Amino acid sequence: MIDFDKTFLIQLVNFLITIVGLNLLLIRPIRDKIQERNSLMAAQVGKIEGFNSNAEEKLKSYQAAIDVARQEGLEMRKQLRADGAGEEQQIMAAAGKEVAASLKAAHDEIAAQVAGAKQALASEVEKFAQKATAKILGQA
């Protein structure tokens, strides 16, 4: 059987002092460091998740702004094309009128020159006819 004597009590006290000493010197500081590290890691994870959610929100906002700018650019380009087509029609119509007026002026000038040439030749036709008849009759 187990005998409870003085050495047993001394060893029990010695064991309890060792446990208390180890608890004070090793276990409690290690446990505190582990708890401190866990709280630090939890804080860091919270910051990282906040940063990630903030980055995702900014990315979505940026993408939405790009989409709006792209749509505005397409609408502006469409409007500028329509304005350009209208201006092109006006320029072409003005150029067509100018060309038509220029052609009419050239045609009128040519017609006037032809009429002047016909008048000049009409007055000289009589002279040419007399010379031709004189040559023909003179040779015959």
Short mmCIF file of C-alpha atoms in Angstrom, two decimals:
data_model
loop_
_atom_site.label_atom_id
_atom_site.label_comp_id
_atom_site.label_asym_id
_atom_site.label_seq_id
_atom_site.Cartn_x
_atom_site.Cartn_y
_atom_site.Cartn_z
CA MET A 1 0.00 0.00 0.00
CA ILE A 2 0.95 3.61 -0.29
CA ASP A 3 2.52 5.04 2.75
CA PHE A 4 1.88 8.72 3.44
CA ASP A 5 4.81 10.01 5.33
CA LYS A 6 6.85 13.15 5.50
CA THR A 7 8.68 12.70 2.19
CA PHE A 8 5.40 12.40 0.38
CA LEU A 9 4.29 15.76 1.70
CA ILE A 10 7.66 17.30 0.84
CA GLN A 11 7.45 15.98 -2.71
CA LEU A 12 3.84 17.15 -3.00
CA VAL A 13 4.83 20.65 -1.85
CA ASN A 14 7.85 20.51 -4.15
CA PHE A 15 5.60 19.48 -7.06
CA LEU A 16 3.10 22.25 -6.35
CA ILE A 17 5.88 24.85 -6.09
CA THR A 18 7.30 23.61 -9.40
CA ILE A 19 3.87 23.83 -11.05
CA VAL A 20 3.30 27.35 -9.70
CA GLY A 21 6.83 28.37 -10.74
CA LEU A 22 6.44 26.92 -14.22
CA ASN A 23 3.05 28.60 -14.51
CA LEU A 24 4.52 31.95 -13.51
CA LEU A 25 7.72 31.67 -15.53
CA LEU A 26 6.71 29.74 -18.67
CA ILE A 27 3.07 28.92 -19.18
CA ARG A 28 1.44 32.29 -18.40
CA PRO A 29 3.92 34.40 -20.52
CA ILE A 30 3.61 31.97 -23.43
CA ARG A 31 -0.19 31.98 -23.12
CA ASP A 32 -0.18 35.82 -22.99
CA LYS A 33 2.04 36.02 -26.09
CA ILE A 34 -0.21 33.56 -27.94
CA GLN A 35 -3.30 35.57 -26.97
CA GLU A 36 -1.58 38.82 -27.98
CA ARG A 37 -0.60 37.29 -31.32
CA ASN A 38 -4.15 36.00 -31.90
CA SER A 39 -5.64 39.44 -31.18
CA LEU A 40 -3.05 41.08 -33.46
CA MET A 41 -3.82 38.57 -36.22
CA ALA A 42 -7.57 39.16 -35.80
CA ALA A 43 -7.00 42.93 -36.07
CA GLN A 44 -4.82 42.47 -39.15
CA VAL A 45 -7.39 40.17 -40.78
CA GLY A 46 -10.07 42.80 -40.07
CA LYS A 47 -7.93 45.52 -41.64
CA ILE A 48 -7.19 43.33 -44.66
CA GLU A 49 -10.86 42.51 -45.17
CA GLY A 50 -11.74 46.20 -44.84
CA PHE A 51 -9.05 47.10 -47.35
CA ASN A 52 -10.25 44.41 -49.76
CA SER A 53 -13.87 45.54 -49.53
CA ASN A 54 -12.79 49.17 -49.97
CA ALA A 55 -10.68 48.22 -52.98
CA GLU A 56 -13.60 46.31 -54.51
CA GLU A 57 -15.91 49.29 -53.99
CA LYS A 58 -13.37 51.63 -55.57
CA LEU A 59 -12.91 49.23 -58.48
CA LYS A 60 -16.67 49.04 -59.04
CA SER A 61 -16.93 52.83 -58.83
CA TYR A 62 -14.03 53.22 -61.26
CA GLN A 63 -15.59 50.71 -63.66
CA ALA A 64 -18.94 52.53 -63.46
CA ALA A 65 -17.20 55.85 -64.17
CA ILE A 66 -15.42 54.31 -67.15
CA ASP A 67 -18.71 52.93 -68.47
CA VAL A 68 -20.38 56.33 -68.10
CA ALA A 69 -17.46 58.08 -69.82
CA ARG A 70 -17.48 55.49 -72.61
CA GLN A 71 -21.23 55.96 -73.14
CA GLU A 72 -20.85 59.75 -73.15
CA GLY A 73 -18.02 59.42 -75.66
CA LEU A 74 -20.15 57.24 -77.93
CA GLU A 75 -23.04 59.70 -77.73
CA MET A 76 -20.70 62.62 -78.39
CA ARG A 77 -19.15 60.83 -81.37
CA LYS A 78 -22.62 60.03 -82.70
CA GLN A 79 -23.67 63.67 -82.31
CA LEU A 80 -20.49 64.93 -83.95
CA ARG A 81 -21.01 62.55 -86.86
CA ALA A 82 -24.57 63.80 -87.29
CA ASP A 83 -23.38 67.42 -87.11
CA GLY A 84 -20.57 66.63 -89.55
CA ALA A 85 -23.00 64.96 -91.96
CA GLY A 86 -25.29 68.01 -91.82
CA GLU A 87 -22.37 70.35 -92.37
CA GLU A 88 -21.15 68.14 -95.21
CA GLN A 89 -24.58 68.40 -96.85
CA GLN A 90 -24.50 72.20 -96.52
CA ILE A 91 -20.97 72.42 -97.93
CA MET A 92 -21.83 70.08 -100.81
CA ALA A 93 -25.01 72.05 -101.58
CA ALA A 94 -23.09 75.35 -101.52
CA ALA A 95 -20.33 73.87 -103.69
CA GLY A 96 -22.94 72.49 -106.10
CA LYS A 97 -24.60 75.91 -106.37
CA GLU A 98 -21.22 77.57 -106.86
CA VAL A 99 -20.23 75.09 -109.56
CA ALA A 100 -23.61 75.48 -111.27
CA ALA A 101 -23.26 79.28 -111.20
CA SER A 102 -19.70 79.03 -112.51
CA LEU A 103 -20.79 76.68 -115.31
CA LYS A 104 -23.71 78.96 -116.20
CA ALA A 105 -21.38 81.98 -116.28
CA ALA A 106 -18.88 80.09 -118.46
CA HIS A 107 -21.70 78.88 -120.70
CA ASP A 108 -23.09 82.44 -121.01
CA GLU A 109 -19.60 83.80 -121.76
CA ILE A 110 -19.02 81.15 -124.43
CA ALA A 111 -22.45 81.86 -125.92
CA ALA A 112 -21.64 85.60 -125.99
CA GLN A 113 -18.28 84.89 -127.66
CA VAL A 114 -19.98 82.63 -130.21
CA ALA A 115 -22.58 85.32 -130.93
CA GLY A 116 -19.83 87.94 -131.28
CA ALA A 117 -17.86 85.65 -133.59
CA LYS A 118 -20.99 84.99 -135.66
CA GLN A 119 -21.63 88.73 -136.00
CA ALA A 120 -18.02 89.38 -136.95
CA LEU A 121 -18.11 86.58 -139.49
CA ALA A 122 -21.54 87.61 -140.77
CA SER A 123 -20.21 91.04 -141.71
CA GLU A 124 -17.17 89.48 -143.36
CA VAL A 125 -19.15 86.76 -145.16
CA GLU A 126 -20.23 89.33 -147.71
CA LYS A 127 -16.59 90.26 -148.41
CA PHE A 128 -15.52 86.60 -148.61
CA ALA A 129 -18.40 85.85 -150.96
CA GLN A 130 -17.43 88.72 -153.26
CA LYS A 131 -13.77 87.66 -153.29
CA ALA A 132 -14.74 84.06 -153.98
CA THR A 133 -17.06 85.04 -156.81
CA ALA A 134 -14.42 87.38 -158.22
CA LYS A 135 -11.85 84.61 -158.22
CA ILE A 136 -14.24 82.15 -159.71
CA LEU A 137 -15.39 84.55 -162.38
CA GLY A 138 -11.91 85.92 -162.91
CA GLN A 139 -10.54 82.49 -163.62
CA ALA A 140 -13.34 81.43 -165.81
#
